[in-house]
Amino acid sequence: MRLGWLVILSAAFQVVLVVLPAGALHVEMAGLLVATCWATGLFLRRARALTGAQRRWRMLGVVALGLWALALVCNEIGLLAGVSLGMRMSLLAVVAQGALACAVVTLLVVPGVALTRASATRMLIDGAAVGLSLASLAWTALFGVDPRVDVDAPGALALITLSGSLLVLLSAALPMLLGRSQNGPTSLGSFAGGIAVMSCGAVAAGFAALAGDPAPERVAGGALLLGTVLIGRAALLPMPMFVRRTSWDYPSTLAQALPYLGLLGLALIAAVHQALVRRVNLVLVGMLFVLAVAVLTRQFLSLKRNARLAGELTRQRAKLAYQAFHDPLTGLANRSLFAERLAVLDAPTVLLIDLDGFKAVNDSRGHAVGDQLLVAVARRLRAAAGNGDTVARMGGDEFAVLVPDGDGEAVARRILDRVAGPVTIGESTVELRVSVGVANGPPDAVLRDADLALYRAKQEGKNRYRIADRELAQHALDRFRLEEELRVADDFEVAYRPIVELATGRVVGAEATLRWRHPRRGLLDRDEFADAAVAAGVLTALDRRLLAFACADAHRWRDLTVTVPVCAACVADPSVVGAVVKCLGGLRPEALELAIPQAALSVDVAAVERPLRGLADLGVGLGVADFGAGAVDLRRLRALPLRTLTLHRTVGGDPALVHALLGFAGSLGLRAVIAGGVSRTALRDYGAAYASLGVPVPASEFTDLLDAPRVA
């Protein structure tokens, strides 16, 4: 039923009570009892169709309405039995208190509202304060209008008590009523609205009793009927959206201000009353005192809550500050905190620590094991560092130790002693090794110097420490200059070393190499500037240039195979097949062989496998350079379309190793070429068939070698 029709029905009911004074009370009790039974039935039927908190909430409504119906029945029985007005009103007020208490509990357990104990306490105190304020305002207004008010009139005290209880309940419902959802009528809004209407009716009945009306309940009939129907209507409506939040507090500023507004209004009326009457009203003063105590208690609870929130805010700020300056995995200082502490020191010592072989652990055993390894390293670093030192994780597997005032070399030795060693993670044991770079100096340069020292420690074999010195700084400066010069250099030339068939001395191939004619250092071989070219990002472009030069020269040597060394990045480039086709021109693909560094197969063979197969399908030969210089997965090697293995020059000094590698190459059907550095006699004794001999020479001189009957 729409709200407008409910209002019209209640107004018509009130008119009937006024028009038929003789039987008005019986008509009123009958109408209210019918409306209450109807509302109770709706709550009960709705509760049966629901479960959980929704069902419990509506069952509480059933209990509250049932107690209200009992109060009405008791009043009607007293009316029929001729009981006095005072007794009837007293009985009505006593039984109704149970209904009102149940209604208060109903408000405190609204489904979806996570009311804390503090929130429930504040709601009840605010309800008492606002209810007392409203009752005090009504009392003061009535007392001021008519000084002849008879407080001892029959039923007046009972109705005043009932009115006050309803006002307290109303004030508890007001915050929810003011914060109701804007998506149409809701169950909670209708429930609170019914309480509000019933409160107004009870207050009107109390006024009538104070004024001496022999049947004051007639004044409240229409309001009580409308309030009861609104409460019954709440059983049919949905719960408001705002109660679905995880926690609840007063949803509006007006709801929060209700206790203080009531106190302010009562104080103003008391001041006006005092000015007009010019004597102290003990009732009014008592009401003001009780109301002030309630508001002060509420204020104390608010201050206590604010203190708790301030403490939580302080803890959250501390937590955020910690997270901003610490590594989440290891709990060590992060790069930001390390830089902040470094900046305030004059000449600190910095140690940079890098885990040796950490990427292999991550790739082979998974990132979870890698993370646990980093945590173990952090724990050992803390133990190795001094009390005043800052241990930080700079990122990845790189750590740093800031020593404000101490012996950095001693700390480095402790780190190698205590950090290196086996680490057991679950059922796995990882052999941990670290490299350390140590530097001392001004904050703006010490990190750079420590990084250079770390790089040198890794170059010298890892699992050691290196202290930055002038030599390292000069080396870094030279390398930086070399990188800058490589980016703009254009003075490159190609030289060739002959690949000789040892049995006949015949030249069967040419091994190309790129050389750089440096303006100050003279002619540099590829090995002398390859690392700088990688750092400058130009090595792939230089290998492409070497490939173009070598293919152009190979047109003159129709019966030879030209071997061109290329870096892993050059081969992994998806466009390498097209680049090779372009460089070949009219040259037979079989006359070209690309030599890939063995290190490329040890790190990521999947990145180069597809381009290599494309080159093999084209007919270009493929080989592995510097074979035997390091570890390699032989199963990966077997899976690739290779033609040649070029043994590293350091292998030639070990006959047993040479025999083993030659046998391995033969078993795979690959041609084995031994790099120079060993005499021809020794090479024959090894059983080698091919070797690259001599020094690289320009293309014109290499052509003269082809005209010689054999290479010495």
XYZ file of C-alpha atoms in Angstrom:
712
model
C 0.000 0.000 0.000
C 1.267 3.461 -0.862
C 2.248 5.864 1.904
C -0.345 8.460 0.850
C -3.227 6.004 1.298
C -1.862 4.990 4.704
C -1.882 8.623 5.848
C -5.452 9.110 4.600
C -6.564 5.919 6.365
C -4.972 7.025 9.649
C -6.509 10.504 9.399
C -9.950 8.962 8.781
C -9.423 6.714 11.797
C -8.585 9.744 13.951
C -11.731 11.530 12.729
C -13.850 8.505 13.715
C -12.360 8.587 17.211
C -13.282 12.255 17.580
C -16.791 11.914 16.097
C -17.735 8.858 18.190
C -16.552 9.769 21.670
C -18.837 7.292 23.427
C -17.231 4.147 22.019
C -14.068 5.773 20.744
C -11.712 3.907 23.053
C -13.136 0.492 22.092
C -12.945 1.401 18.390
C -9.378 2.626 18.869
C -8.225 -0.511 20.670
C -9.927 -2.742 18.075
C -8.367 -0.847 15.153
C -4.899 -0.811 16.703
C -5.133 -4.489 17.586
C -6.156 -5.403 14.014
C -3.297 -3.316 12.570
C -0.819 -4.859 15.030
C -1.929 -8.406 14.216
C -1.675 -7.610 10.515
C 1.860 -6.241 10.956
C 2.871 -9.214 13.110
C 1.553 -11.616 10.467
C 3.551 -9.879 7.762
C 6.774 -10.083 9.806
C 6.144 -13.742 10.628
C 5.363 -14.736 7.030
C 8.398 -12.863 5.746
C 10.644 -14.434 8.393
C 9.613 -17.935 7.319
C 10.668 -17.187 3.748
C 14.145 -15.973 4.762
C 17.234 -17.370 6.488
C 20.112 -16.140 8.598
C 20.332 -12.543 9.821
C 17.360 -11.407 7.705
C 15.143 -14.004 9.400
C 16.403 -13.195 12.912
C 15.780 -9.468 12.359
C 12.164 -10.023 11.338
C 11.549 -12.474 14.190
C 12.623 -9.721 16.614
C 9.996 -7.548 14.909
C 7.441 -10.288 15.547
C 8.313 -10.312 19.273
C 8.163 -6.498 19.553
C 4.796 -6.327 17.775
C 3.473 -9.226 19.857
C 4.328 -7.390 23.078
C 2.662 -4.258 21.731
C -0.460 -6.299 20.931
C -0.394 -7.669 24.479
C -0.257 -4.117 25.872
C -3.273 -3.172 23.761
C -5.205 -6.242 24.907
C -4.426 -5.446 28.559
C -5.658 -1.891 28.077
C -8.894 -3.087 26.433
C -9.512 -5.606 29.228
C -8.979 -2.871 31.796
C -11.359 -0.602 29.877
C -14.065 -3.299 29.814
C -13.523 -4.080 33.469
C -13.885 -0.424 34.450
C -10.306 -0.023 35.677
C -9.291 3.570 36.283
C -7.420 5.578 33.673
C -4.305 5.776 35.829
C -4.150 1.998 36.291
C -4.835 1.314 32.630
C -2.142 3.734 31.457
C 0.329 2.331 33.983
C -0.295 -1.233 32.767
C -0.058 -0.092 29.149
C 3.252 1.683 29.830
C 4.778 -1.296 31.697
C 3.921 -3.912 29.052
C 4.864 -1.538 26.216
C 8.349 -1.123 27.736
C 9.081 -4.725 26.741
C 8.044 -3.991 23.156
C 10.175 -0.863 23.121
C 13.214 -2.700 24.519
C 12.811 -5.380 21.840
C 12.547 -2.643 19.205
C 15.831 -1.146 20.449
C 17.535 -4.552 20.070
C 16.013 -4.823 16.591
C 17.693 -1.553 15.615
C 21.034 -2.748 16.971
C 21.075 -5.989 14.939
C 20.086 -4.684 11.504
C 21.295 -7.231 8.880
C 24.453 -6.129 7.115
C 25.383 -3.511 9.718
C 28.620 -4.387 11.529
C 27.923 -2.455 14.719
C 30.862 -2.534 17.096
C 30.306 -2.375 20.831
C 31.436 1.259 20.822
C 29.015 2.143 17.991
C 26.109 0.471 19.793
C 26.980 2.285 23.035
C 27.154 5.636 21.257
C 23.797 4.975 19.592
C 22.097 4.202 22.906
C 23.639 7.198 24.691
C 22.669 9.463 21.809
C 19.185 7.981 21.888
C 18.842 8.728 25.585
C 20.236 12.246 25.128
C 18.020 13.106 22.176
C 14.953 11.494 23.756
C 15.521 13.374 26.991
C 16.037 16.583 25.029
C 12.775 16.151 23.139
C 10.871 15.248 26.307
C 12.405 18.204 28.134
C 11.538 20.557 25.299
C 7.952 19.272 25.284
C 7.688 19.548 29.060
C 9.142 23.054 29.101
C 6.923 24.224 26.277
C 3.781 22.850 27.943
C 4.691 24.060 31.401
C 5.467 27.514 30.083
C 2.221 27.753 28.120
C -0.081 26.638 30.949
C 1.199 26.909 34.534
C -1.974 25.123 35.761
C -0.880 21.832 34.225
C -1.806 18.999 36.561
C 1.134 16.630 36.790
C -0.898 14.334 39.019
C -3.711 13.941 36.492
C -4.801 10.274 35.986
C -2.457 8.444 33.587
C -0.246 11.475 33.034
C 2.879 9.957 34.562
C 2.418 6.660 32.705
C 1.886 8.406 29.381
C 4.854 10.681 30.011
C 6.991 7.580 30.711
C 5.716 5.866 27.551
C 6.315 9.026 25.526
C 9.860 9.342 26.847
C 10.646 5.717 25.990
C 9.288 6.151 22.490
C 11.320 9.315 22.072
C 14.482 7.467 23.108
C 13.666 4.747 20.578
C 12.952 7.409 17.965
C 16.302 9.087 18.561
C 18.069 5.739 18.174
C 16.269 5.221 14.861
C 16.839 8.756 13.566
C 20.467 8.244 12.404
C 19.384 5.280 10.296
C 16.332 7.146 9.049
C 18.460 10.144 8.054
C 20.999 7.884 6.333
C 18.597 5.686 4.425
C 19.235 4.655 0.861
C 18.228 6.983 -1.928
C 17.017 4.068 -4.070
C 13.385 4.213 -2.922
C 11.570 3.070 0.266
C 13.450 0.612 2.443
C 12.592 -1.682 5.328
C 14.720 0.222 7.820
C 13.284 3.579 6.758
C 9.704 2.359 7.152
C 10.507 0.831 10.560
C 12.102 4.061 11.834
C 9.301 6.137 10.329
C 6.675 4.057 12.155
C 8.492 4.601 15.437
C 8.647 8.349 14.735
C 4.895 8.584 14.085
C 4.064 6.542 17.179
C 6.351 8.783 19.268
C 4.515 11.886 18.088
C 1.174 10.285 18.993
C 2.427 9.259 22.448
C 3.694 12.781 23.126
C 0.322 14.220 22.078
C -1.450 11.792 24.424
C 0.879 12.833 27.233
C 0.030 16.495 26.635
C -3.667 15.646 26.718
C -3.255 13.796 30.007
C -1.404 16.717 31.565
C -4.175 19.017 30.399
C -6.759 16.881 32.232
C -8.351 15.007 29.282
C -10.242 11.976 30.736
C -9.455 9.859 27.600
C -6.057 11.085 26.412
C -5.364 7.952 24.314
C -7.927 9.109 21.721
C -5.546 11.898 20.663
C -2.892 9.315 19.673
C -5.177 6.850 17.870
C -4.466 7.913 14.294
C -0.713 8.269 14.882
C -0.470 4.897 16.621
C -2.404 3.247 13.764
C -0.203 4.833 11.087
C 2.986 3.953 12.992
C 1.900 0.330 13.423
C 1.040 -0.007 9.724
C 4.397 1.541 8.724
C 6.208 -0.952 10.937
C 4.247 -3.799 9.342
C 5.042 -2.406 5.908
C 8.780 -2.679 6.817
C 8.493 -6.478 6.619
C 7.782 -6.273 2.876
C 10.441 -3.752 1.823
C 14.119 -4.502 1.015
C 16.961 -3.514 3.323
C 18.745 -0.248 2.378
C 21.954 -0.441 0.367
C 24.055 1.476 2.887
C 23.808 -1.272 5.477
C 25.793 -3.616 3.253
C 29.010 -1.861 4.200
C 31.432 -3.868 6.333
C 31.232 -1.377 9.198
C 28.693 1.269 10.122
C 28.654 4.564 11.936
C 26.377 7.564 11.744
C 25.897 8.193 8.030
C 25.337 11.943 8.101
C 26.556 15.047 9.888
C 23.015 15.890 11.014
C 22.661 12.483 12.687
C 25.945 13.000 14.531
C 24.855 16.462 15.714
C 21.487 15.371 17.172
C 22.594 15.105 20.859
C 24.268 18.507 20.755
C 21.345 20.172 18.988
C 18.967 18.854 21.687
C 21.196 20.176 24.474
C 21.483 23.565 22.746
C 17.701 23.825 22.261
C 16.988 22.878 25.866
C 19.528 25.382 27.160
C 17.945 28.168 25.079
C 14.423 27.354 26.297
C 15.658 27.142 29.898
C 17.270 30.561 29.550
C 14.062 32.076 28.098
C 11.962 30.385 30.789
C 14.241 31.703 33.512
C 14.060 35.217 32.094
C 10.247 35.145 31.948
C 9.404 33.353 35.192
C 12.394 34.629 37.212
C 12.624 31.611 39.441
C 14.539 28.316 39.309
C 12.646 25.328 37.936
C 14.128 22.251 39.608
C 12.611 19.869 37.046
C 14.181 21.789 34.189
C 17.523 22.026 35.967
C 17.455 18.289 36.659
C 16.726 17.539 33.016
C 19.582 19.792 31.947
C 21.954 18.045 34.365
C 21.052 14.519 33.177
C 21.264 15.621 29.549
C 24.671 17.230 30.120
C 25.976 14.013 31.711
C 24.754 11.995 28.705
C 26.352 14.379 26.207
C 29.642 14.504 28.166
C 29.709 10.709 28.307
C 29.149 10.637 24.574
C 31.955 13.156 24.130
C 34.279 11.015 26.248
C 33.516 7.986 24.071
C 34.178 10.068 20.958
C 37.510 11.257 22.348
C 38.433 7.681 23.211
C 37.515 6.574 19.686
C 39.496 9.432 18.163
C 42.522 8.451 20.256
C 42.243 4.887 18.971
C 41.949 6.111 15.389
C 44.942 8.414 15.897
C 46.945 5.454 17.212
C 45.931 3.348 14.210
C 46.861 6.217 11.887
C 50.269 6.524 13.552
C 50.850 2.788 13.156
C 49.758 2.899 9.517
C 52.103 5.796 8.817
C 54.959 3.943 10.464
C 54.119 0.850 8.414
C 54.020 2.835 5.164
C 57.299 4.559 6.038
C 58.879 1.169 6.701
C 57.570 -0.226 3.410
C 58.869 2.820 1.521
C 62.430 2.284 2.755
C 62.720 -1.499 3.105
C 62.773 -4.433 0.740
C 59.534 -6.462 1.105
C 61.223 -9.848 0.567
C 64.296 -9.660 2.790
C 63.399 -6.845 5.184
C 66.690 -5.106 4.406
C 66.994 -1.424 3.598
C 66.153 -0.670 -0.032
C 67.990 1.510 -2.522
C 66.194 4.686 -1.368
C 67.149 4.310 2.297
C 70.692 3.314 1.335
C 71.075 6.426 -0.829
C 69.620 8.622 1.925
C 72.127 7.342 4.505
C 74.987 7.457 2.024
C 74.340 11.110 1.174
C 74.953 12.363 4.733
C 78.429 10.780 5.061
C 81.688 12.404 3.996
C 83.853 9.449 2.950
C 81.997 6.179 3.559
C 83.033 2.678 2.559
C 80.613 0.792 0.328
C 80.593 -2.914 -0.475
C 78.569 -4.219 -3.429
C 77.786 -7.933 -3.271
C 76.541 -10.008 -6.185
C 75.523 -13.677 -6.069
C 77.494 -15.878 -8.457
C 75.277 -18.090 -10.606
C 71.985 -16.835 -9.190
C 70.259 -16.800 -12.592
C 71.057 -20.480 -13.062
C 69.423 -21.248 -9.695
C 66.304 -19.293 -10.672
C 66.091 -20.986 -14.068
C 66.732 -24.523 -12.861
C 64.997 -24.595 -9.457
C 62.334 -21.908 -9.779
C 61.805 -18.398 -8.439
C 60.470 -19.654 -5.097
C 63.817 -21.274 -4.321
C 65.562 -18.150 -5.607
C 63.558 -15.961 -3.214
C 64.394 -18.207 -0.260
C 68.048 -18.051 -1.261
C 67.924 -14.246 -1.213
C 66.377 -14.319 2.272
C 69.177 -16.624 3.462
C 71.802 -14.303 1.979
C 70.199 -11.303 3.703
C 70.310 -13.119 7.041
C 74.001 -13.989 6.604
C 74.874 -10.465 5.501
C 73.307 -9.040 8.666
C 75.448 -11.380 10.728
C 78.614 -10.441 8.819
C 78.085 -6.666 8.894
C 78.850 -4.458 11.882
C 76.271 -3.008 14.259
C 76.419 0.465 12.708
C 76.509 -0.752 9.115
C 73.542 -0.537 6.733
C 72.776 -3.700 4.760
C 70.559 -3.105 1.709
C 69.166 -5.002 -1.216
C 69.786 -2.892 -4.292
C 67.678 -5.035 -6.623
C 67.693 -8.548 -8.047
C 70.607 -10.491 -6.542
C 72.708 -7.402 -5.767
C 73.236 -6.302 -2.168
C 75.204 -3.484 -0.576
C 76.745 -2.732 2.790
C 77.385 0.846 3.922
C 80.232 1.113 6.444
C 80.237 4.660 7.890
C 83.535 4.277 9.736
C 85.412 1.001 9.565
C 87.603 -1.386 7.633
C 85.769 -2.304 4.434
C 88.282 -5.010 3.563
C 87.686 -6.749 6.904
C 83.933 -6.656 6.292
C 84.477 -8.108 2.808
C 86.496 -11.000 4.250
C 83.776 -11.706 6.822
C 81.157 -11.684 4.059
C 83.110 -14.225 2.009
C 83.599 -16.417 5.112
C 80.031 -16.255 6.430
C 77.866 -15.784 3.327
C 79.537 -18.234 0.949
C 78.731 -21.881 1.537
C 75.897 -24.381 1.126
C 72.316 -23.268 1.747
C 69.617 -25.878 2.383
C 66.188 -24.910 1.052
C 63.606 -27.605 1.563
C 65.089 -30.722 0.031
C 67.522 -28.731 -2.137
C 71.059 -27.671 -1.284
C 72.478 -24.688 -3.148
C 76.185 -23.911 -3.090
C 76.328 -20.170 -2.541
C 79.183 -18.013 -3.828
C 79.464 -14.232 -3.871
C 81.666 -11.584 -5.435
C 82.358 -8.354 -3.564
C 83.486 -4.928 -4.725
C 84.841 -2.514 -2.110
C 85.310 1.248 -2.490
C 85.921 4.237 -0.262
C 85.394 7.868 -1.175
C 82.879 10.666 -1.614
C 79.197 9.668 -1.840
C 78.829 10.752 -5.469
C 81.580 8.384 -6.690
C 81.809 5.520 -4.195
C 78.981 3.453 -5.691
C 80.489 3.700 -9.162
C 83.909 2.648 -7.867
C 82.433 -0.258 -5.894
C 80.602 -1.407 -9.017
C 83.865 -1.338 -10.979
C 85.583 -3.342 -8.265
C 82.718 -5.873 -8.306
C 83.024 -6.191 -12.078
C 86.756 -6.831 -11.764
C 86.164 -9.459 -9.044
C 83.833 -11.336 -11.363
C 86.320 -11.066 -14.233
C 89.049 -12.540 -12.051
C 87.084 -15.690 -11.302
C 84.272 -14.753 -8.881
C 83.939 -15.793 -5.205
C 86.412 -13.099 -4.181
C 86.578 -9.431 -3.305
C 88.320 -6.609 -5.101
C 89.144 -3.153 -3.750
C 88.706 -0.169 -6.032
C 91.939 1.660 -6.802
C 93.355 4.132 -9.298
C 93.998 1.375 -11.826
C 90.357 0.356 -11.773
C 89.215 3.961 -12.102
C 91.519 4.492 -15.061
C 90.316 1.255 -16.621
C 86.717 2.390 -16.217
C 87.503 5.760 -17.741
C 89.262 4.118 -20.687
C 86.375 1.768 -21.243
C 83.861 4.608 -21.095
C 85.840 6.534 -23.694
C 86.089 3.419 -25.834
C 82.320 2.966 -25.730
C 81.762 6.571 -26.774
C 84.259 6.273 -29.623
C 82.705 3.003 -30.822
C 79.327 4.669 -31.247
C 80.749 7.003 -33.914
C 83.671 4.915 -35.235
C 83.891 4.003 -38.920
C 87.516 2.878 -39.388
C 86.940 -0.875 -39.467
C 88.614 -3.439 -41.681
C 88.434 -7.181 -42.142
C 91.290 -9.637 -41.798
C 91.332 -13.377 -42.493
C 93.144 -16.278 -40.862
C 93.511 -19.362 -43.067
C 91.879 -22.652 -42.105
C 94.287 -25.362 -43.269
C 93.866 -29.043 -44.013
C 96.740 -30.424 -41.950
C 97.372 -33.506 -44.080
C 98.033 -31.519 -47.272
C 98.667 -27.990 -46.054
C 95.936 -26.757 -48.397
C 93.866 -23.687 -47.425
C 90.224 -24.801 -47.287
C 88.662 -21.870 -45.486
C 89.024 -18.321 -44.201
C 88.205 -17.228 -40.657
C 87.127 -13.573 -40.802
C 87.720 -11.113 -37.994
C 86.843 -7.433 -37.672
C 89.553 -5.003 -36.619
C 89.319 -1.371 -35.640
C 91.977 1.122 -36.546
C 91.833 3.300 -33.454
C 93.193 6.863 -33.850
C 95.369 6.556 -30.695
C 95.729 2.873 -29.879
C 96.362 1.628 -33.376
C 94.898 -1.571 -34.782
C 92.630 -3.375 -32.294
C 91.374 -6.945 -32.676
C 87.748 -7.784 -32.063
C 88.520 -9.306 -28.656
C 89.953 -5.982 -27.479
C 86.791 -3.985 -28.026
C 84.012 -6.633 -27.966
C 83.020 -5.970 -24.317
C 82.892 -2.214 -24.914
C 80.821 -2.807 -28.057
C 78.312 -4.844 -26.030
C 78.058 -2.075 -23.426
C 77.638 0.530 -26.162
C 74.985 -1.594 -27.889
C 76.770 -1.697 -31.266
C 78.173 -5.259 -31.379
C 75.279 -6.617 -33.462
C 75.694 -3.787 -35.981
C 79.453 -4.471 -36.179
C 78.834 -8.189 -36.778
C 76.415 -7.316 -39.578
C 79.133 -5.109 -41.105
C 81.690 -7.931 -40.850
C 79.208 -10.301 -42.516
C 78.727 -7.911 -45.451
C 82.514 -7.408 -45.906
C 83.223 -11.158 -45.704
C 80.533 -12.087 -48.240
C 81.869 -9.458 -50.658
C 85.417 -10.867 -50.374
C 84.200 -14.465 -50.629
C 83.045 -13.842 -54.188
C 86.757 -13.932 -55.162
C 87.388 -17.259 -53.387
C 84.849 -19.566 -54.989
C 86.247 -22.810 -53.553
C 86.631 -21.622 -49.970
C 84.280 -21.452 -46.984
C 84.342 -18.137 -45.154
C 83.671 -18.406 -41.395
C 82.219 -15.275 -39.791
C 81.972 -15.030 -35.967
C 78.731 -13.436 -34.756
C 77.419 -12.670 -31.284
C 74.389 -14.378 -29.744
C 72.257 -11.231 -30.036
C 72.935 -11.081 -33.775
C 71.807 -14.685 -34.294
C 68.770 -14.334 -32.012
C 67.489 -11.394 -34.081
C 64.473 -12.689 -36.109
C 65.652 -10.630 -39.101
C 69.026 -12.408 -39.296
C 67.929 -14.748 -42.116
C 66.868 -11.828 -44.300
C 70.101 -9.976 -43.497
C 72.194 -13.007 -44.500
C 70.273 -13.416 -47.779
C 70.938 -9.755 -48.555
C 74.665 -10.081 -47.813
C 75.052 -13.285 -49.853
C 74.070 -11.665 -53.109
C 75.148 -14.253 -55.673
C 77.329 -16.195 -53.254
C 76.458 -19.822 -52.603
C 75.009 -20.224 -49.082
C 77.297 -23.230 -48.557
C 80.321 -20.945 -48.922
C 79.330 -19.063 -45.729
C 79.575 -20.349 -42.175
C 78.487 -18.462 -39.060
C 80.403 -19.200 -35.844
C 78.306 -18.763 -32.675
C 80.015 -18.338 -29.290
C 79.614 -21.340 -26.997
C 78.399 -19.046 -24.208
C 75.226 -18.342 -26.215
C 74.293 -22.035 -26.035
C 74.994 -22.228 -22.307
C 72.649 -19.366 -21.405
C 69.569 -19.470 -23.638
C 69.607 -21.892 -26.547
C 65.876 -21.422 -27.135
C 66.465 -17.817 -28.210
C 68.799 -18.832 -31.059
C 67.419 -22.234 -32.050
C 64.716 -21.008 -34.433
C 66.922 -18.511 -36.345
C 69.668 -21.166 -36.582
C 67.273 -23.635 -38.181
C 66.203 -20.964 -40.644
C 69.827 -20.365 -41.628
C 70.439 -24.121 -41.928
C 67.408 -24.481 -44.217
C 68.927 -21.706 -46.316
C 72.111 -23.761 -46.714
C 74.402 -21.597 -44.573
C 76.870 -23.561 -42.432
C 76.749 -23.187 -38.667
C 79.538 -23.710 -36.164
C 80.348 -23.216 -32.499
C 83.366 -21.051 -31.652
C 85.605 -21.457 -28.571
C 84.266 -24.935 -27.862
C 85.704 -26.424 -24.666
C 86.216 -23.082 -22.917
C 83.266 -23.602 -20.548
C 80.332 -25.807 -19.625
C 77.675 -26.588 -22.202
C 74.674 -28.900 -22.321
C 75.701 -31.531 -24.882
C 72.063 -32.519 -25.478
C 71.331 -28.976 -26.615
C 74.386 -29.070 -28.855
C 73.234 -32.276 -30.486
C 69.793 -30.839 -31.211
C 71.158 -27.920 -33.286
C 71.882 -28.084 -37.062
C 75.668 -27.579 -36.722
C 78.497 -28.272 -39.147
C 81.714 -27.284 -37.345
C 83.203 -27.176 -33.844
C 86.132 -24.795 -33.423
C 88.096 -25.798 -30.316
C 89.310 -23.033 -28.040
C 93.045 -22.299 -28.296
C 93.564 -23.215 -24.613
C 92.435 -26.775 -25.332
C 95.448 -27.503 -27.555
C 97.824 -27.904 -24.623
C 96.002 -30.985 -23.286
C 96.372 -33.989 -25.666
C 93.853 -36.150 -23.791
C 91.248 -33.391 -23.890
C 91.890 -32.755 -27.584
C 91.477 -36.465 -28.395
C 88.224 -36.564 -26.425
C 86.777 -33.485 -28.120
C 87.839 -34.698 -31.578
C 86.112 -38.006 -30.879
C 83.007 -36.217 -29.680
C 82.882 -34.061 -32.839
C 83.372 -37.128 -35.034
C 80.571 -39.007 -33.284
C 78.212 -36.128 -34.123
C 79.430 -35.940 -37.699
C 80.913 -32.470 -37.192
C 84.110 -31.033 -38.572
C 86.562 -30.117 -35.805
C 88.889 -27.142 -36.233
C 91.656 -26.425 -33.706
C 92.585 -22.785 -33.159
C 96.281 -21.844 -33.453
C 98.838 -21.878 -30.692
C 100.060 -25.466 -31.213
C 102.689 -26.716 -33.676
C 101.621 -28.571 -36.784
C 103.440 -31.672 -35.599
C 101.513 -31.686 -32.360
C 98.272 -31.152 -34.218
C 98.983 -34.162 -36.456
C 99.829 -36.255 -33.397
C 96.471 -35.305 -31.935
C 94.777 -36.647 -35.034
C 93.350 -33.244 -35.961
C 92.299 -32.744 -39.559
C 91.887 -28.934 -39.650
C 93.372 -25.951 -37.838
C 93.313 -22.181 -38.129
C 96.940 -21.061 -38.366
C 98.912 -17.857 -38.573
C 97.842 -14.301 -37.930
C 94.890 -12.537 -39.581
C 95.864 -10.708 -42.797
C 93.984 -8.349 -45.133
C 92.011 -9.822 -48.032
C 94.738 -8.975 -50.608
C 97.414 -10.829 -48.628
C 95.062 -13.729 -48.030
C 94.651 -14.089 -51.820
C 98.440 -14.464 -52.101
C 98.292 -17.309 -49.578
C 95.893 -19.126 -51.870
C 98.461 -19.015 -54.664
C 101.103 -20.690 -52.472
C 101.331 -24.500 -52.808
C 100.869 -24.974 -49.053
C 100.784 -22.954 -45.881
C 103.846 -23.307 -43.646
